[in-house]
Amino acid sequence: MKIIVFVKQVPDTDDVKLDPKTGNLCREGVKSMLNPLDANAVEAALQLRETHGGTVAAVTMGPPQAEEALKKALAMGCDEAYLLSDRAFGGADTLATSYVLSKAAEKIGGFDLLIFGRHAVDGDTAQTGPATAAFLDIPQVTLVSALEVEDGWARCERELGSVRQTVRVKLPAAVTVCGSINKPRYATPINIMRALKKPRTTWNAADLGCDTSRTGVPGSPSCTKRVFEPEKLSADTTYLSGSPSDMAKALVEALRDRHLI
């Protein structure tokens, strides 16, 4: 079984900073991490490999430092990794990103399953997995909380609020996974050392045969107009005293003063 898992390097959510002039996320000098749901995607791929055999390839798009996400995926157990890096990819929205990822999947070839995290914490669009599947014209299942493969079919359980839905889909297909699907394994010291010897490949736009009018800013019909930090409210604490009835009245009055009720 040949599985491709797509991962992304994102800013550490404990160290998010905004450029006050541009309103963009500051990525230089900011700690980064593997997108949490992508770790679930890697774990799902590794569990399928352990059951059915085969290989797991990790793929990411980004600048050279995005390779850190691939190192984590390799240390978790992926067999090989691909970095898609080119200045022509810069400024891509989800459509342009998905186009490049689909070209990488085509170049790797022979895949049975593509696995994505449901969304990335820095964008939260949940669009990249479905759009990549659309470019490749393969079936897709989103919000997957349990995944099994048998006889060329994938059996997926989906989380839809309080409802759970079971879907069977013919392979090759793409799925996006929720955090509840598993608990990602830790990268052990020995696997971290083994990861150093695993094959890593870098492809640019020419290697992938990309039409650069469909990548980066030219290929992105959407853009972020403005990002801003919410106003910080006072953290002062008001203590109420008196009888339960008096405290309840005082609380209601305070909420009315703040137009909360």
PDB file of C-alpha atoms in Angstrom:
ATOM      1  CA  MET A   1       0.000   0.000   0.000  1.00  0.00           C
ATOM      2  CA  LYS A   2       1.366   3.424  -0.970  1.00  0.00           C
ATOM      3  CA  ILE A   3       0.253   6.331   1.187  1.00  0.00           C
ATOM      4  CA  ILE A   4       1.096  10.014   0.851  1.00  0.00           C
ATOM      5  CA  VAL A   5       0.586  12.163   3.925  1.00  0.00           C
ATOM      6  CA  PHE A   6       0.641  15.947   3.632  1.00  0.00           C
ATOM      7  CA  VAL A   7       2.087  17.995   6.481  1.00  0.00           C
ATOM      8  CA  LYS A   8       2.660  21.661   7.218  1.00  0.00           C
ATOM      9  CA  GLN A   9       4.991  23.691   9.395  1.00  0.00           C
ATOM     10  CA  VAL A  10       2.985  26.275  11.354  1.00  0.00           C
ATOM     11  CA  PRO A  11       3.843  28.943  13.943  1.00  0.00           C
ATOM     12  CA  ASP A  12       3.828  27.731  17.529  1.00  0.00           C
ATOM     13  CA  THR A  13       0.414  28.727  18.855  1.00  0.00           C
ATOM     14  CA  ASP A  14       2.053  29.885  22.096  1.00  0.00           C
ATOM     15  CA  ASP A  15       4.280  32.323  20.205  1.00  0.00           C
ATOM     16  CA  VAL A  16       2.047  33.982  17.596  1.00  0.00           C
ATOM     17  CA  LYS A  17       3.037  37.517  16.613  1.00  0.00           C
ATOM     18  CA  LEU A  18       1.625  39.973  14.080  1.00  0.00           C
ATOM     19  CA  ASP A  19       3.489  42.554  12.050  1.00  0.00           C
ATOM     20  CA  PRO A  20       1.861  45.839  13.163  1.00  0.00           C
ATOM     21  CA  LYS A  21       2.424  47.398   9.723  1.00  0.00           C
ATOM     22  CA  THR A  22       1.270  44.625   7.403  1.00  0.00           C
ATOM     23  CA  GLY A  23      -1.026  42.674   9.715  1.00  0.00           C
ATOM     24  CA  ASN A  24       0.627  39.453   8.534  1.00  0.00           C
ATOM     25  CA  LEU A  25       1.824  36.649  10.780  1.00  0.00           C
ATOM     26  CA  CYS A  26       5.480  37.057  11.722  1.00  0.00           C
ATOM     27  CA  ARG A  27       7.232  33.809  10.838  1.00  0.00           C
ATOM     28  CA  GLU A  28      10.849  34.924  11.061  1.00  0.00           C
ATOM     29  CA  GLY A  29      12.292  34.268  14.495  1.00  0.00           C
ATOM     30  CA  VAL A  30       9.056  32.651  15.671  1.00  0.00           C
ATOM     31  CA  LYS A  31       9.067  29.076  16.928  1.00  0.00           C
ATOM     32  CA  SER A  32       7.392  26.615  14.604  1.00  0.00           C
ATOM     33  CA  MET A  33       5.908  23.167  14.943  1.00  0.00           C
ATOM     34  CA  LEU A  34       4.271  20.411  12.960  1.00  0.00           C
ATOM     35  CA  ASN A  35       0.603  21.240  12.495  1.00  0.00           C
ATOM     36  CA  PRO A  36      -1.098  19.172  15.239  1.00  0.00           C
ATOM     37  CA  LEU A  37      -3.723  17.537  13.016  1.00  0.00           C
ATOM     38  CA  ASP A  38      -1.018  16.619  10.514  1.00  0.00           C
ATOM     39  CA  ALA A  39       0.596  14.570  13.276  1.00  0.00           C
ATOM     40  CA  ASN A  40      -2.710  12.679  13.481  1.00  0.00           C
ATOM     41  CA  ALA A  41      -2.572  12.215   9.704  1.00  0.00           C
ATOM     42  CA  VAL A  42       0.959  10.799   9.939  1.00  0.00           C
ATOM     43  CA  GLU A  43      -0.094   8.437  12.729  1.00  0.00           C
ATOM     44  CA  ALA A  44      -3.084   7.223  10.683  1.00  0.00           C
ATOM     45  CA  ALA A  45      -0.792   6.523   7.724  1.00  0.00           C
ATOM     46  CA  LEU A  46       1.727   4.642   9.875  1.00  0.00           C
ATOM     47  CA  GLN A  47      -0.981   2.495  11.452  1.00  0.00           C
ATOM     48  CA  LEU A  48      -2.253   1.506   8.004  1.00  0.00           C
ATOM     49  CA  ARG A  49       1.290   0.639   6.902  1.00  0.00           C
ATOM     50  CA  GLU A  50       1.765  -1.520   9.996  1.00  0.00           C
ATOM     51  CA  THR A  51      -1.426  -3.415   9.127  1.00  0.00           C
ATOM     52  CA  HIS A  52      -1.106  -3.687   5.350  1.00  0.00           C
ATOM     53  CA  GLY A  53       2.576  -3.088   4.591  1.00  0.00           C
ATOM     54  CA  GLY A  54       3.798  -0.615   1.996  1.00  0.00           C
ATOM     55  CA  THR A  55       5.316   2.854   2.255  1.00  0.00           C
ATOM     56  CA  VAL A  56       4.413   6.265   3.621  1.00  0.00           C
ATOM     57  CA  ALA A  57       5.731   9.426   1.960  1.00  0.00           C
ATOM     58  CA  ALA A  58       5.482  12.810   3.686  1.00  0.00           C
ATOM     59  CA  VAL A  59       5.035  15.942   1.555  1.00  0.00           C
ATOM     60  CA  THR A  60       5.116  19.616   2.455  1.00  0.00           C
ATOM     61  CA  MET A  61       5.172  22.891   0.536  1.00  0.00           C
ATOM     62  CA  GLY A  62       7.068  25.900   1.800  1.00  0.00           C
ATOM     63  CA  PRO A  63      10.437  27.616   2.153  1.00  0.00           C
ATOM     64  CA  PRO A  64      13.558  25.581   3.044  1.00  0.00           C
ATOM     65  CA  GLN A  65      12.834  25.805   6.780  1.00  0.00           C
ATOM     66  CA  ALA A  66       9.568  23.924   6.186  1.00  0.00           C
ATOM     67  CA  GLU A  67      11.758  20.824   6.008  1.00  0.00           C
ATOM     68  CA  GLU A  68      11.551  20.757   9.813  1.00  0.00           C
ATOM     69  CA  ALA A  69       8.008  19.411   9.492  1.00  0.00           C
ATOM     70  CA  LEU A  70       9.307  16.640   7.252  1.00  0.00           C
ATOM     71  CA  LYS A  71      12.023  15.755   9.756  1.00  0.00           C
ATOM     72  CA  LYS A  72       9.336  15.273  12.396  1.00  0.00           C
ATOM     73  CA  ALA A  73       7.290  13.080  10.056  1.00  0.00           C
ATOM     74  CA  LEU A  74      10.342  10.970   9.215  1.00  0.00           C
ATOM     75  CA  ALA A  75      11.228  10.630  12.893  1.00  0.00           C
ATOM     76  CA  MET A  76       7.690   9.423  13.592  1.00  0.00           C
ATOM     77  CA  GLY A  77       8.195   6.689  10.997  1.00  0.00           C
ATOM     78  CA  CYS A  78       7.523   7.901   7.439  1.00  0.00           C
ATOM     79  CA  ASP A  79       9.733   6.242   4.818  1.00  0.00           C
ATOM     80  CA  GLU A  80      10.571   9.223   2.610  1.00  0.00           C
ATOM     81  CA  ALA A  81       9.896  12.944   2.338  1.00  0.00           C
ATOM     82  CA  TYR A  82       9.382  15.562  -0.346  1.00  0.00           C
ATOM     83  CA  LEU A  83       9.835  19.324   0.051  1.00  0.00           C
ATOM     84  CA  LEU A  84       8.069  21.471  -2.563  1.00  0.00           C
ATOM     85  CA  SER A  85       9.919  24.765  -2.519  1.00  0.00           C
ATOM     86  CA  ASP A  86      10.074  27.580  -5.054  1.00  0.00           C
ATOM     87  CA  ARG A  87       9.704  31.352  -4.906  1.00  0.00           C
ATOM     88  CA  ALA A  88       6.903  30.881  -7.429  1.00  0.00           C
ATOM     89  CA  PHE A  89       4.909  29.145  -4.675  1.00  0.00           C
ATOM     90  CA  GLY A  90       5.099  32.110  -2.275  1.00  0.00           C
ATOM     91  CA  GLY A  91       1.873  33.819  -1.226  1.00  0.00           C
ATOM     92  CA  ALA A  92      -0.312  30.896  -2.282  1.00  0.00           C
ATOM     93  CA  ASP A  93      -3.871  30.560  -1.055  1.00  0.00           C
ATOM     94  CA  THR A  94      -5.468  27.146  -0.607  1.00  0.00           C
ATOM     95  CA  LEU A  95      -6.329  26.781  -4.306  1.00  0.00           C
ATOM     96  CA  ALA A  96      -2.774  27.453  -5.497  1.00  0.00           C
ATOM     97  CA  THR A  97      -1.362  25.288  -2.706  1.00  0.00           C
ATOM     98  CA  SER A  98      -3.650  22.399  -3.611  1.00  0.00           C
ATOM     99  CA  TYR A  99      -2.626  22.667  -7.258  1.00  0.00           C
ATOM    100  CA  VAL A 100       1.047  22.236  -6.325  1.00  0.00           C
ATOM    101  CA  LEU A 101       0.288  19.363  -3.940  1.00  0.00           C
ATOM    102  CA  SER A 102      -1.692  17.593  -6.656  1.00  0.00           C
ATOM    103  CA  LYS A 103       1.246  17.917  -9.049  1.00  0.00           C
ATOM    104  CA  ALA A 104       3.504  16.353  -6.413  1.00  0.00           C
ATOM    105  CA  ALA A 105       1.083  13.456  -5.915  1.00  0.00           C
ATOM    106  CA  GLU A 106       1.017  12.902  -9.669  1.00  0.00           C
ATOM    107  CA  LYS A 107       4.822  12.926  -9.859  1.00  0.00           C
ATOM    108  CA  ILE A 108       5.198  10.487  -6.961  1.00  0.00           C
ATOM    109  CA  GLY A 109       2.526   8.339  -8.608  1.00  0.00           C
ATOM    110  CA  GLY A 110       1.021   4.979  -7.797  1.00  0.00           C
ATOM    111  CA  PHE A 111      -0.605   6.099  -4.550  1.00  0.00           C
ATOM    112  CA  ASP A 112      -3.525   4.349  -2.926  1.00  0.00           C
ATOM    113  CA  LEU A 113      -4.423   6.934  -0.307  1.00  0.00           C
ATOM    114  CA  LEU A 114      -3.764  10.607   0.426  1.00  0.00           C
ATOM    115  CA  ILE A 115      -4.131  11.677   4.059  1.00  0.00           C
ATOM    116  CA  PHE A 116      -4.429  15.253   5.319  1.00  0.00           C
ATOM    117  CA  GLY A 117      -5.070  16.805   8.697  1.00  0.00           C
ATOM    118  CA  ARG A 118      -8.540  18.348   8.747  1.00  0.00           C
ATOM    119  CA  HIS A 119      -7.138  21.887   8.883  1.00  0.00           C
ATOM    120  CA  ALA A 120      -4.006  23.860   9.742  1.00  0.00           C
ATOM    121  CA  VAL A 121      -4.021  25.973  12.884  1.00  0.00           C
ATOM    122  CA  ASP A 122      -2.602  29.004  11.055  1.00  0.00           C
ATOM    123  CA  GLY A 123      -5.374  29.174   8.451  1.00  0.00           C
ATOM    124  CA  ASP A 124      -8.203  26.930   9.637  1.00  0.00           C
ATOM    125  CA  THR A 125      -9.772  26.744   6.167  1.00  0.00           C
ATOM    126  CA  ALA A 126     -10.004  22.924   5.870  1.00  0.00           C
ATOM    127  CA  GLN A 127      -9.890  23.419   2.087  1.00  0.00           C
ATOM    128  CA  THR A 128      -6.506  22.040   1.034  1.00  0.00           C
ATOM    129  CA  GLY A 129      -7.295  18.327   1.263  1.00  0.00           C
ATOM    130  CA  PRO A 130     -10.602  18.504  -0.614  1.00  0.00           C
ATOM    131  CA  ALA A 131      -9.171  20.826  -3.281  1.00  0.00           C
ATOM    132  CA  THR A 132      -6.174  18.545  -3.866  1.00  0.00           C
ATOM    133  CA  ALA A 133      -8.529  15.602  -4.355  1.00  0.00           C
ATOM    134  CA  ALA A 134     -10.568  17.680  -6.802  1.00  0.00           C
ATOM    135  CA  PHE A 135      -7.465  18.494  -8.873  1.00  0.00           C
ATOM    136  CA  LEU A 136      -6.641  14.776  -9.002  1.00  0.00           C
ATOM    137  CA  ASP A 137     -10.275  13.821  -9.718  1.00  0.00           C
ATOM    138  CA  ILE A 138     -10.350  11.214  -6.943  1.00  0.00           C
ATOM    139  CA  PRO A 139     -12.975  10.589  -4.227  1.00  0.00           C
ATOM    140  CA  GLN A 140     -12.588  12.402  -0.910  1.00  0.00           C
ATOM    141  CA  VAL A 141     -13.912  11.905   2.611  1.00  0.00           C
ATOM    142  CA  THR A 142     -13.557  14.646   5.222  1.00  0.00           C
ATOM    143  CA  LEU A 143     -13.805  14.763   9.029  1.00  0.00           C
ATOM    144  CA  VAL A 144     -12.642  11.161   9.381  1.00  0.00           C
ATOM    145  CA  SER A 145     -12.440   9.864  12.956  1.00  0.00           C
ATOM    146  CA  ALA A 146     -11.767   6.184  12.166  1.00  0.00           C
ATOM    147  CA  LEU A 147     -10.150   4.643   9.098  1.00  0.00           C
ATOM    148  CA  GLU A 148      -9.773   1.077   7.831  1.00  0.00           C
ATOM    149  CA  VAL A 149      -8.715  -0.289   4.440  1.00  0.00           C
ATOM    150  CA  GLU A 150      -9.706  -3.624   2.929  1.00  0.00           C
ATOM    151  CA  ASP A 151      -9.830  -5.068  -0.599  1.00  0.00           C
ATOM    152  CA  GLY A 152      -9.217  -1.761  -2.339  1.00  0.00           C
ATOM    153  CA  TRP A 153     -11.787   0.164  -0.309  1.00  0.00           C
ATOM    154  CA  ALA A 154     -11.461   2.555   2.620  1.00  0.00           C
ATOM    155  CA  ARG A 155     -14.045   2.471   5.388  1.00  0.00           C
ATOM    156  CA  CYS A 156     -14.299   5.873   7.058  1.00  0.00           C
ATOM    157  CA  GLU A 157     -16.240   6.998  10.084  1.00  0.00           C
ATOM    158  CA  ARG A 158     -17.044  10.712  10.046  1.00  0.00           C
ATOM    159  CA  GLU A 159     -17.768  13.099  12.901  1.00  0.00           C
ATOM    160  CA  LEU A 160     -20.725  15.346  12.078  1.00  0.00           C
ATOM    161  CA  GLY A 161     -21.562  16.998  15.361  1.00  0.00           C
ATOM    162  CA  SER A 162     -23.538  14.495  17.401  1.00  0.00           C
ATOM    163  CA  VAL A 163     -23.930  12.227  14.363  1.00  0.00           C
ATOM    164  CA  ARG A 164     -21.443   9.588  13.202  1.00  0.00           C
ATOM    165  CA  GLN A 165     -21.554   8.566   9.561  1.00  0.00           C
ATOM    166  CA  THR A 166     -19.870   5.559   7.934  1.00  0.00           C
ATOM    167  CA  VAL A 167     -18.676   5.927   4.341  1.00  0.00           C
ATOM    168  CA  ARG A 168     -16.984   3.392   2.048  1.00  0.00           C
ATOM    169  CA  VAL A 169     -14.868   4.793  -0.755  1.00  0.00           C
ATOM    170  CA  LYS A 170     -12.971   3.137  -3.596  1.00  0.00           C
ATOM    171  CA  LEU A 171      -9.219   3.675  -3.638  1.00  0.00           C
ATOM    172  CA  PRO A 172      -7.320   5.722  -4.669  1.00  0.00           C
ATOM    173  CA  ALA A 173      -8.922   8.376  -2.519  1.00  0.00           C
ATOM    174  CA  ALA A 174      -8.146  11.261  -0.181  1.00  0.00           C
ATOM    175  CA  VAL A 175      -9.220  11.677   3.434  1.00  0.00           C
ATOM    176  CA  THR A 176      -8.902  14.452   6.003  1.00  0.00           C
ATOM    177  CA  VAL A 177      -8.666  13.321   9.619  1.00  0.00           C
ATOM    178  CA  CYS A 178      -9.855  14.754  12.931  1.00  0.00           C
ATOM    179  CA  GLY A 179      -7.833  14.836  16.120  1.00  0.00           C
ATOM    180  CA  SER A 180     -10.003  12.132  17.662  1.00  0.00           C
ATOM    181  CA  ILE A 181      -8.803   9.514  15.166  1.00  0.00           C
ATOM    182  CA  ASN A 182      -5.713   8.603  17.204  1.00  0.00           C
ATOM    183  CA  LYS A 183      -2.981   9.745  19.544  1.00  0.00           C
ATOM    184  CA  PRO A 184       0.212  10.483  17.571  1.00  0.00           C
ATOM    185  CA  ARG A 185       3.254   8.509  18.646  1.00  0.00           C
ATOM    186  CA  TYR A 186       6.372  10.160  19.985  1.00  0.00           C
ATOM    187  CA  ALA A 187       9.539  10.172  17.915  1.00  0.00           C
ATOM    188  CA  THR A 188      11.943   7.924  19.809  1.00  0.00           C
ATOM    189  CA  PRO A 189      15.686   8.728  19.900  1.00  0.00           C
ATOM    190  CA  ILE A 190      16.492   5.747  17.680  1.00  0.00           C
ATOM    191  CA  ASN A 191      13.873   6.781  15.094  1.00  0.00           C
ATOM    192  CA  ILE A 192      15.198  10.340  15.147  1.00  0.00           C
ATOM    193  CA  MET A 193      18.621   8.937  14.242  1.00  0.00           C
ATOM    194  CA  ARG A 194      17.155   6.669  11.562  1.00  0.00           C
ATOM    195  CA  ALA A 195      15.330   9.638  10.049  1.00  0.00           C
ATOM    196  CA  LEU A 196      18.678  11.222   9.176  1.00  0.00           C
ATOM    197  CA  LYS A 197      19.327   8.426   6.675  1.00  0.00           C
ATOM    198  CA  LYS A 198      15.899   8.384   5.043  1.00  0.00           C
ATOM    199  CA  PRO A 199      15.551   9.815   1.516  1.00  0.00           C
ATOM    200  CA  ARG A 200      14.531  13.451   1.205  1.00  0.00           C
ATOM    201  CA  THR A 201      13.807  15.098  -2.136  1.00  0.00           C
ATOM    202  CA  THR A 202      13.272  18.760  -3.023  1.00  0.00           C
ATOM    203  CA  TRP A 203      11.201  19.708  -6.052  1.00  0.00           C
ATOM    204  CA  ASN A 204      10.633  23.156  -7.544  1.00  0.00           C
ATOM    205  CA  ALA A 205       7.981  24.351  -9.977  1.00  0.00           C
ATOM    206  CA  ALA A 206       9.899  23.118 -13.017  1.00  0.00           C
ATOM    207  CA  ASP A 207      10.466  19.682 -11.477  1.00  0.00           C
ATOM    208  CA  LEU A 208       6.723  19.348 -10.920  1.00  0.00           C
ATOM    209  CA  GLY A 209       5.759  20.704 -14.325  1.00  0.00           C
ATOM    210  CA  CYS A 210       3.690  23.462 -12.722  1.00  0.00           C
ATOM    211  CA  ASP A 211       2.054  26.231 -14.700  1.00  0.00           C
ATOM    212  CA  THR A 212       3.336  29.167 -12.614  1.00  0.00           C
ATOM    213  CA  SER A 213       0.292  31.237 -13.525  1.00  0.00           C
ATOM    214  CA  ARG A 214      -1.550  28.814 -11.224  1.00  0.00           C
ATOM    215  CA  THR A 215       0.908  28.974  -8.318  1.00  0.00           C
ATOM    216  CA  GLY A 216       1.718  31.564  -5.669  1.00  0.00           C
ATOM    217  CA  VAL A 217       0.057  34.969  -5.851  1.00  0.00           C
ATOM    218  CA  PRO A 218      -0.894  34.759  -9.583  1.00  0.00           C
ATOM    219  CA  GLY A 219      -2.762  31.513  -8.969  1.00  0.00           C
ATOM    220  CA  SER A 220      -4.527  32.688  -5.819  1.00  0.00           C
ATOM    221  CA  PRO A 221      -8.003  34.166  -6.354  1.00  0.00           C
ATOM    222  CA  SER A 222      -8.355  34.889  -2.633  1.00  0.00           C
ATOM    223  CA  CYS A 223      -6.210  36.839  -0.206  1.00  0.00           C
ATOM    224  CA  THR A 224      -6.258  37.842   3.438  1.00  0.00           C
ATOM    225  CA  LYS A 225      -7.415  41.445   3.627  1.00  0.00           C
ATOM    226  CA  ARG A 226      -6.571  42.091   7.256  1.00  0.00           C
ATOM    227  CA  VAL A 227      -5.362  40.261  10.342  1.00  0.00           C
ATOM    228  CA  PHE A 228      -5.490  41.964  13.717  1.00  0.00           C
ATOM    229  CA  GLU A 229      -5.183  41.231  17.399  1.00  0.00           C
ATOM    230  CA  PRO A 230      -8.416  41.530  19.370  1.00  0.00           C
ATOM    231  CA  GLU A 231      -8.606  44.315  21.901  1.00  0.00           C
ATOM    232  CA  LYS A 232      -7.282  43.184  25.249  1.00  0.00           C
ATOM    233  CA  LEU A 233      -9.919  43.563  27.922  1.00  0.00           C
ATOM    234  CA  SER A 234      -9.116  44.344  31.524  1.00  0.00           C
ATOM    235  CA  ALA A 235      -8.318  41.322  33.622  1.00  0.00           C
ATOM    236  CA  ASP A 236      -9.474  43.034  36.832  1.00  0.00           C
ATOM    237  CA  THR A 237     -11.603  40.864  39.089  1.00  0.00           C
ATOM    238  CA  THR A 238     -14.662  42.149  40.900  1.00  0.00           C
ATOM    239  CA  TYR A 239     -15.685  40.283  44.029  1.00  0.00           C
ATOM    240  CA  LEU A 240     -19.355  40.230  44.979  1.00  0.00           C
ATOM    241  CA  SER A 241     -20.510  39.915  48.541  1.00  0.00           C
ATOM    242  CA  GLY A 242     -23.760  39.706  50.451  1.00  0.00           C
ATOM    243  CA  SER A 243     -26.575  37.219  50.325  1.00  0.00           C
ATOM    244  CA  PRO A 244     -27.022  34.955  47.290  1.00  0.00           C
ATOM    245  CA  SER A 245     -29.922  37.147  46.190  1.00  0.00           C
ATOM    246  CA  ASP A 246     -27.863  40.350  46.509  1.00  0.00           C
ATOM    247  CA  MET A 247     -24.926  38.829  44.615  1.00  0.00           C
ATOM    248  CA  ALA A 248     -27.220  37.596  41.845  1.00  0.00           C
ATOM    249  CA  LYS A 249     -28.729  41.079  41.435  1.00  0.00           C
ATOM    250  CA  ALA A 250     -25.263  42.668  41.395  1.00  0.00           C
ATOM    251  CA  LEU A 251     -24.078  40.197  38.749  1.00  0.00           C
ATOM    252  CA  VAL A 252     -27.084  40.871  36.518  1.00  0.00           C
ATOM    253  CA  GLU A 253     -26.524  44.624  36.849  1.00  0.00           C
ATOM    254  CA  ALA A 254     -22.827  44.264  35.960  1.00  0.00           C
ATOM    255  CA  LEU A 255     -23.676  42.223  32.871  1.00  0.00           C
ATOM    256  CA  ARG A 256     -26.255  44.809  31.788  1.00  0.00           C
ATOM    257  CA  ASP A 257     -23.714  47.608  32.206  1.00  0.00           C
ATOM    258  CA  ARG A 258     -21.438  45.762  29.773  1.00  0.00           C
ATOM    259  CA  HIS A 259     -24.336  45.100  27.366  1.00  0.00           C
ATOM    260  CA  LEU A 260     -23.854  41.345  27.772  1.00  0.00           C
ATOM    261  CA  ILE A 261     -27.524  40.754  28.548  1.00  0.00           C
TER     262      ILE A 261
END
